[in-house]
């Protein structure tokens, strides 16, 4: 069964810490995405990548960066965590133009910044 | 702007009833894909149904069907014979041209026994 794996299910970090959220997919997908999920706001796109070392800003990139050194791994970095980054973070990947085959999601990382 | 609006934050129905979740979207694209995703308490996003905008026929997957009105930019989900396992957050989404998904705010659906 194809998988997108997020390294942590729950994470608690302190304000100002540098935080890494890791995502690995085993489907050889070119495209990978990081979303943030908040109640009443749905999922909002932070960054996405369509190839190794390539990245594009999504709708809410401020306070975040990403890294994609290998095709299967896409990391989200919070340079200096703040309490307003407390949220659920979902990674996704897909193959193909316009996602016709659908996206595969990880099971999310619930991050709390204290 | 590429947006998706789900106007029903919460819905609740009895088991075996039929329920319809609403979704409208805004795009200037002519060709795109529309999706309904289900997110149960396990948090795993599950694809429920997919519709290609250039197809006039409404998609159907077992108890799940859509009413796609392209001119009105409406994409509602109908769940027939609802089951307890249908309890979840439901998200409407579409791909407006780039390969990213744009999501609605979600509808929390509860199926009562």
mmCIF file of C-alpha atoms in Angstrom:
data_model
loop_
_atom_site.group_PDB
_atom_site.id
_atom_site.type_symbol
_atom_site.label_atom_id
_atom_site.label_comp_id
_atom_site.label_asym_id
_atom_site.label_seq_id
_atom_site.Cartn_x
_atom_site.Cartn_y
_atom_site.Cartn_z
ATOM 1 C CA UNK A 1 0.000 0.000 0.000
ATOM 2 C CA UNK A 2 1.343 3.411 -0.938
ATOM 3 C CA UNK A 3 2.247 5.692 1.910
ATOM 4 C CA UNK A 4 3.026 9.191 2.999
ATOM 5 C CA UNK A 5 4.676 9.074 6.393
ATOM 6 C CA UNK A 6 5.026 12.017 8.748
ATOM 7 C CA UNK A 7 7.683 11.504 11.366
ATOM 8 C CA UNK A 8 5.725 12.713 14.388
ATOM 9 C CA UNK A 9 2.065 12.484 15.280
ATOM 10 C CA UNK A 10 2.312 14.960 18.154
ATOM 11 C CA UNK A 11 4.979 17.535 18.837
ATOM 12 C CA UNK A 12 5.400 20.140 21.573
ATOM 13 C CA UNK A 13 7.991 22.856 21.086
ATOM 14 C CA UNK A 14 8.962 26.076 22.803
ATOM 15 C CA UNK A 15 8.618 29.548 21.334
ATOM 16 C CA UNK A 16 11.723 30.475 19.370
ATOM 17 C CA UNK A 17 12.839 26.909 18.681
ATOM 18 C CA UNK A 18 13.703 25.779 15.171
ATOM 19 C CA UNK A 19 11.302 22.980 14.274
ATOM 20 C CA UNK A 20 11.587 20.357 11.546
ATOM 21 C CA UNK A 21 8.577 18.418 10.299
ATOM 22 C CA UNK A 22 9.515 15.496 8.086
ATOM 23 C CA UNK A 23 7.505 13.821 5.369
ATOM 24 C CA UNK A 24 8.492 10.773 3.327
ATOM 25 C CA UNK A 25 6.587 9.142 0.457
ATOM 26 C CA UNK A 26 7.308 5.796 -1.156
ATOM 27 C CA UNK A 27 5.399 6.299 -4.412
ATOM 28 C CA UNK A 28 8.039 8.079 -6.516
ATOM 29 C CA UNK A 29 5.743 11.116 -6.723
ATOM 30 C CA UNK A 30 7.209 14.310 -8.143
ATOM 31 C CA UNK A 31 4.869 16.661 -6.336
ATOM 32 C CA UNK A 32 4.785 17.152 -2.585
ATOM 33 C CA UNK A 33 2.855 19.607 -0.446
ATOM 34 C CA UNK A 34 2.640 20.973 3.061
ATOM 35 C CA UNK A 35 -0.732 22.122 4.349
ATOM 36 C CA UNK A 36 -1.797 23.640 7.611
ATOM 37 C CA UNK A 37 -5.231 22.703 9.007
ATOM 38 C CA UNK A 38 -7.106 24.964 11.422
ATOM 39 C CA UNK A 39 -10.752 24.779 12.559
ATOM 40 C CA UNK A 40 -13.030 26.904 10.405
ATOM 41 C CA UNK A 41 -10.259 27.584 7.892
ATOM 42 C CA UNK A 42 -9.849 24.179 6.305
ATOM 43 C CA UNK A 43 -6.482 23.315 4.826
ATOM 44 C CA UNK A 44 -4.229 26.066 3.588
ATOM 45 C CA UNK A 45 -1.172 25.493 1.422
ATOM 46 C CA UNK A 46 2.153 26.539 2.917
ATOM 47 C CA UNK A 47 4.670 25.332 0.315
ATOM 48 C CA UNK A 48 4.886 22.789 -2.431
ATOM 49 C CA UNK A 49 7.606 21.176 -4.508
ATOM 50 C CA UNK A 50 7.388 19.691 -7.983
ATOM 51 C CA UNK A 51 10.928 18.362 -8.149
ATOM 52 C CA UNK A 52 14.061 17.847 -6.106
ATOM 53 C CA UNK A 53 15.491 21.164 -4.905
ATOM 54 C CA UNK A 54 12.489 23.022 -6.358
ATOM 55 C CA UNK A 55 9.954 24.806 -4.191
ATOM 56 C CA UNK A 56 7.067 27.182 -4.588
ATOM 57 C CA UNK A 57 5.304 29.344 -2.036
ATOM 58 C CA UNK A 58 1.713 28.538 -1.268
ATOM 59 C CA UNK A 59 -0.861 30.814 0.291
ATOM 60 C CA UNK A 60 0.655 31.195 3.763
ATOM 61 C CA UNK A 61 4.474 30.770 3.521
ATOM 62 C CA UNK A 62 5.423 33.401 6.105
ATOM 63 C CA UNK A 63 7.395 31.963 8.992
ATOM 64 C CA UNK A 64 8.085 28.699 7.157
ATOM 65 C CA UNK A 65 10.685 27.284 4.811
ATOM 66 C CA UNK A 66 11.073 23.902 3.126
ATOM 67 C CA UNK A 67 13.754 21.565 1.931
ATOM 68 C CA UNK A 68 13.669 18.842 -0.697
ATOM 69 C CA UNK A 69 17.073 17.251 -1.163
ATOM 70 C CA UNK A 70 15.703 13.854 -2.213
ATOM 71 C CA UNK A 71 12.618 13.016 -4.220
ATOM 72 C CA UNK A 72 10.977 11.041 -1.446
ATOM 73 C CA UNK A 73 11.492 13.519 1.386
ATOM 74 C CA UNK A 74 9.973 16.970 1.917
ATOM 75 C CA UNK A 75 10.728 18.846 5.114
ATOM 76 C CA UNK A 76 8.884 21.796 6.584
ATOM 77 C CA UNK A 77 10.956 24.118 8.753
ATOM 78 C CA UNK A 78 9.702 26.618 11.287
ATOM 79 C CA UNK A 79 12.682 28.924 11.634
ATOM 80 C CA UNK A 80 11.575 30.373 14.986
ATOM 81 C CA UNK A 81 8.402 28.754 16.258
ATOM 82 C CA UNK A 82 5.661 31.030 17.531
ATOM 83 C CA UNK A 83 2.416 30.257 19.332
ATOM 84 C CA UNK A 84 0.369 31.188 16.257
ATOM 85 C CA UNK A 85 1.976 28.257 14.462
ATOM 86 C CA UNK A 86 0.219 25.834 16.789
ATOM 87 C CA UNK A 87 -1.755 23.775 14.323
ATOM 88 C CA UNK A 88 -2.176 20.483 12.498
ATOM 89 C CA UNK A 89 0.269 20.028 9.615
ATOM 90 C CA UNK A 90 -0.511 17.670 6.761
ATOM 91 C CA UNK A 91 1.866 16.486 4.072
ATOM 92 C CA UNK A 92 0.603 15.218 0.722
ATOM 93 C CA UNK A 93 1.993 13.989 -2.566
ATOM 94 C CA UNK A 94 0.714 13.188 -6.014
ATOM 95 C CA UNK A 95 1.785 12.126 -9.469
ATOM 96 C CA UNK A 96 0.414 13.525 -12.681
ATOM 97 C CA UNK A 97 -0.994 16.633 -14.200
ATOM 98 C CA UNK A 98 -3.604 18.397 -12.060
ATOM 99 C CA UNK A 99 -3.665 15.493 -9.637
ATOM 100 C CA UNK A 100 -6.079 13.358 -11.629
ATOM 101 C CA UNK A 101 -5.085 10.312 -9.679
ATOM 102 C CA UNK A 102 -5.721 12.021 -6.398
ATOM 103 C CA UNK A 103 -3.485 13.065 -3.620
ATOM 104 C CA UNK A 104 -2.135 10.832 -0.886
ATOM 105 C CA UNK A 105 -1.955 12.386 2.563
ATOM 106 C CA UNK A 106 0.030 11.660 5.659
ATOM 107 C CA UNK A 107 -1.816 11.306 8.948
ATOM 108 C CA UNK A 108 -0.733 14.708 10.201
ATOM 109 C CA UNK A 109 1.467 16.222 12.877
ATOM 110 C CA UNK A 110 -0.286 18.142 15.611
ATOM 111 C CA UNK A 111 2.192 20.797 16.679
ATOM 112 C CA UNK A 112 1.808 22.771 19.886
ATOM 113 C CA UNK A 113 4.101 25.750 20.478
ATOM 114 C CA UNK A 114 4.249 26.856 24.108
ATOM 115 C CA UNK B 1 -9.195 34.331 -6.493
ATOM 116 C CA UNK B 2 -9.413 30.564 -6.341
ATOM 117 C CA UNK B 3 -11.680 29.763 -3.422
ATOM 118 C CA UNK B 4 -13.903 27.000 -2.108
ATOM 119 C CA UNK B 5 -16.815 27.655 0.231
ATOM 120 C CA UNK B 6 -18.575 25.116 2.386
ATOM 121 C CA UNK B 7 -21.461 26.930 4.025
ATOM 122 C CA UNK B 8 -22.413 24.223 6.530
ATOM 123 C CA UNK B 9 -19.893 24.034 9.404
ATOM 124 C CA UNK B 10 -21.787 21.154 11.043
ATOM 125 C CA UNK B 11 -24.517 18.702 10.109
ATOM 126 C CA UNK B 12 -26.169 15.878 11.956
ATOM 127 C CA UNK B 13 -28.509 13.159 10.651
ATOM 128 C CA UNK B 14 -29.890 9.834 11.758
ATOM 129 C CA UNK B 15 -28.409 6.587 10.539
ATOM 130 C CA UNK B 16 -29.860 5.414 7.196
ATOM 131 C CA UNK B 17 -30.945 8.932 6.212
ATOM 132 C CA UNK B 18 -29.677 10.760 3.159
ATOM 133 C CA UNK B 19 -27.583 13.885 3.638
ATOM 134 C CA UNK B 20 -26.272 16.478 1.200
ATOM 135 C CA UNK B 21 -23.193 18.580 1.821
ATOM 136 C CA UNK B 22 -22.865 21.830 -0.100
ATOM 137 C CA UNK B 23 -19.828 23.248 -1.845
ATOM 138 C CA UNK B 24 -19.288 26.187 -4.162
ATOM 139 C CA UNK B 25 -16.047 27.306 -5.722
ATOM 140 C CA UNK B 26 -14.669 30.145 -7.749
ATOM 141 C CA UNK B 27 -12.237 29.859 -10.633
ATOM 142 C CA UNK B 28 -11.632 31.265 -14.071
ATOM 143 C CA UNK B 29 -10.211 27.967 -15.276
ATOM 144 C CA UNK B 30 -12.228 25.844 -17.663
ATOM 145 C CA UNK B 31 -10.643 22.502 -16.905
ATOM 146 C CA UNK B 32 -10.065 21.287 -13.378
ATOM 147 C CA UNK B 33 -10.739 18.434 -10.985
ATOM 148 C CA UNK B 34 -13.053 18.490 -7.991
ATOM 149 C CA UNK B 35 -12.796 16.267 -4.946
ATOM 150 C CA UNK B 36 -14.528 15.361 -1.730
ATOM 151 C CA UNK B 37 -12.263 14.159 1.058
ATOM 152 C CA UNK B 38 -13.279 12.559 4.332
ATOM 153 C CA UNK B 39 -11.212 12.999 7.500
ATOM 154 C CA UNK B 40 -12.275 10.688 10.335
ATOM 155 C CA UNK B 41 -10.934 11.065 13.896
ATOM 156 C CA UNK B 42 -7.859 9.080 12.837
ATOM 157 C CA UNK B 43 -6.946 12.239 10.834
ATOM 158 C CA UNK B 44 -6.188 10.277 7.683
ATOM 159 C CA UNK B 45 -7.584 12.114 4.654
ATOM 160 C CA UNK B 46 -9.513 9.695 2.478
ATOM 161 C CA UNK B 47 -10.617 10.448 -1.078
ATOM 162 C CA UNK B 48 -14.367 9.922 -1.293
ATOM 163 C CA UNK B 49 -15.114 10.920 -4.861
ATOM 164 C CA UNK B 50 -13.566 12.778 -7.797
ATOM 165 C CA UNK B 51 -15.136 14.692 -10.688
ATOM 166 C CA UNK B 52 -13.488 15.996 -13.845
ATOM 167 C CA UNK B 53 -14.901 19.365 -14.842
ATOM 168 C CA UNK B 54 -15.103 18.526 -18.538
ATOM 169 C CA UNK B 55 -17.359 15.543 -17.823
ATOM 170 C CA UNK B 56 -21.038 16.358 -17.596
ATOM 171 C CA UNK B 57 -21.991 13.082 -15.970
ATOM 172 C CA UNK B 58 -22.042 13.211 -12.195
ATOM 173 C CA UNK B 59 -19.601 10.897 -10.449
ATOM 174 C CA UNK B 60 -20.903 8.093 -8.240
ATOM 175 C CA UNK B 61 -19.094 5.798 -5.812
ATOM 176 C CA UNK B 62 -21.424 3.338 -4.090
ATOM 177 C CA UNK B 63 -23.479 5.387 -1.574
ATOM 178 C CA UNK B 64 -21.717 8.624 -2.509
ATOM 179 C CA UNK B 65 -22.707 10.787 -5.445
ATOM 180 C CA UNK B 66 -22.198 14.365 -6.520
ATOM 181 C CA UNK B 67 -24.343 17.015 -8.122
ATOM 182 C CA UNK B 68 -21.948 18.985 -10.304
ATOM 183 C CA UNK B 69 -23.310 22.227 -11.733
ATOM 184 C CA UNK B 70 -20.440 23.768 -13.688
ATOM 185 C CA UNK B 71 -22.177 27.004 -14.631
ATOM 186 C CA UNK B 72 -23.178 27.599 -11.035
ATOM 187 C CA UNK B 73 -19.775 26.414 -9.782
ATOM 188 C CA UNK B 74 -21.461 24.082 -7.371
ATOM 189 C CA UNK B 75 -20.320 20.608 -6.307
ATOM 190 C CA UNK B 76 -22.479 19.016 -3.619
ATOM 191 C CA UNK B 77 -22.003 15.570 -2.096
ATOM 192 C CA UNK B 78 -24.919 13.268 -1.381
ATOM 193 C CA UNK B 79 -24.513 10.382 1.030
ATOM 194 C CA UNK B 80 -27.303 7.822 0.819
ATOM 195 C CA UNK B 81 -28.185 5.311 3.530
ATOM 196 C CA UNK B 82 -25.771 7.016 5.919
ATOM 197 C CA UNK B 83 -23.785 4.840 8.306
ATOM 198 C CA UNK B 84 -22.108 5.499 11.654
ATOM 199 C CA UNK B 85 -18.738 5.148 9.939
ATOM 200 C CA UNK B 86 -19.547 8.167 7.784
ATOM 201 C CA UNK B 87 -19.068 10.410 10.824
ATOM 202 C CA UNK B 88 -16.119 12.654 9.908
ATOM 203 C CA UNK B 89 -15.012 16.032 8.629
ATOM 204 C CA UNK B 90 -15.704 16.394 4.936
ATOM 205 C CA UNK B 91 -13.666 18.720 2.753
ATOM 206 C CA UNK B 92 -14.483 19.892 -0.724
ATOM 207 C CA UNK B 93 -11.433 20.721 -2.852
ATOM 208 C CA UNK B 94 -10.371 21.434 -6.405
ATOM 209 C CA UNK B 95 -7.277 21.898 -8.537
ATOM 210 C CA UNK B 96 -7.637 25.318 -10.188
ATOM 211 C CA UNK B 97 -4.863 25.022 -12.707
ATOM 212 C CA UNK B 98 -1.635 24.612 -10.864
ATOM 213 C CA UNK B 99 -1.242 21.258 -9.288
ATOM 214 C CA UNK B 100 -2.141 22.335 -5.794
ATOM 215 C CA UNK B 101 -5.414 21.545 -4.082
ATOM 216 C CA UNK B 102 -7.576 24.376 -2.772
ATOM 217 C CA UNK B 103 -9.772 23.325 0.137
ATOM 218 C CA UNK B 104 -13.002 24.533 1.672
ATOM 219 C CA UNK B 105 -13.458 25.126 5.379
ATOM 220 C CA UNK B 106 -14.910 21.677 6.012
ATOM 221 C CA UNK B 107 -18.234 20.308 7.241
ATOM 222 C CA UNK B 108 -18.357 18.213 10.390
ATOM 223 C CA UNK B 109 -20.882 15.444 9.774
ATOM 224 C CA UNK B 110 -22.268 13.364 12.619
ATOM 225 C CA UNK B 111 -24.357 10.262 12.000
ATOM 226 C CA UNK B 112 -26.511 9.436 15.004
ATOM 227 C CA UNK B 113 -27.647 5.891 15.832
#
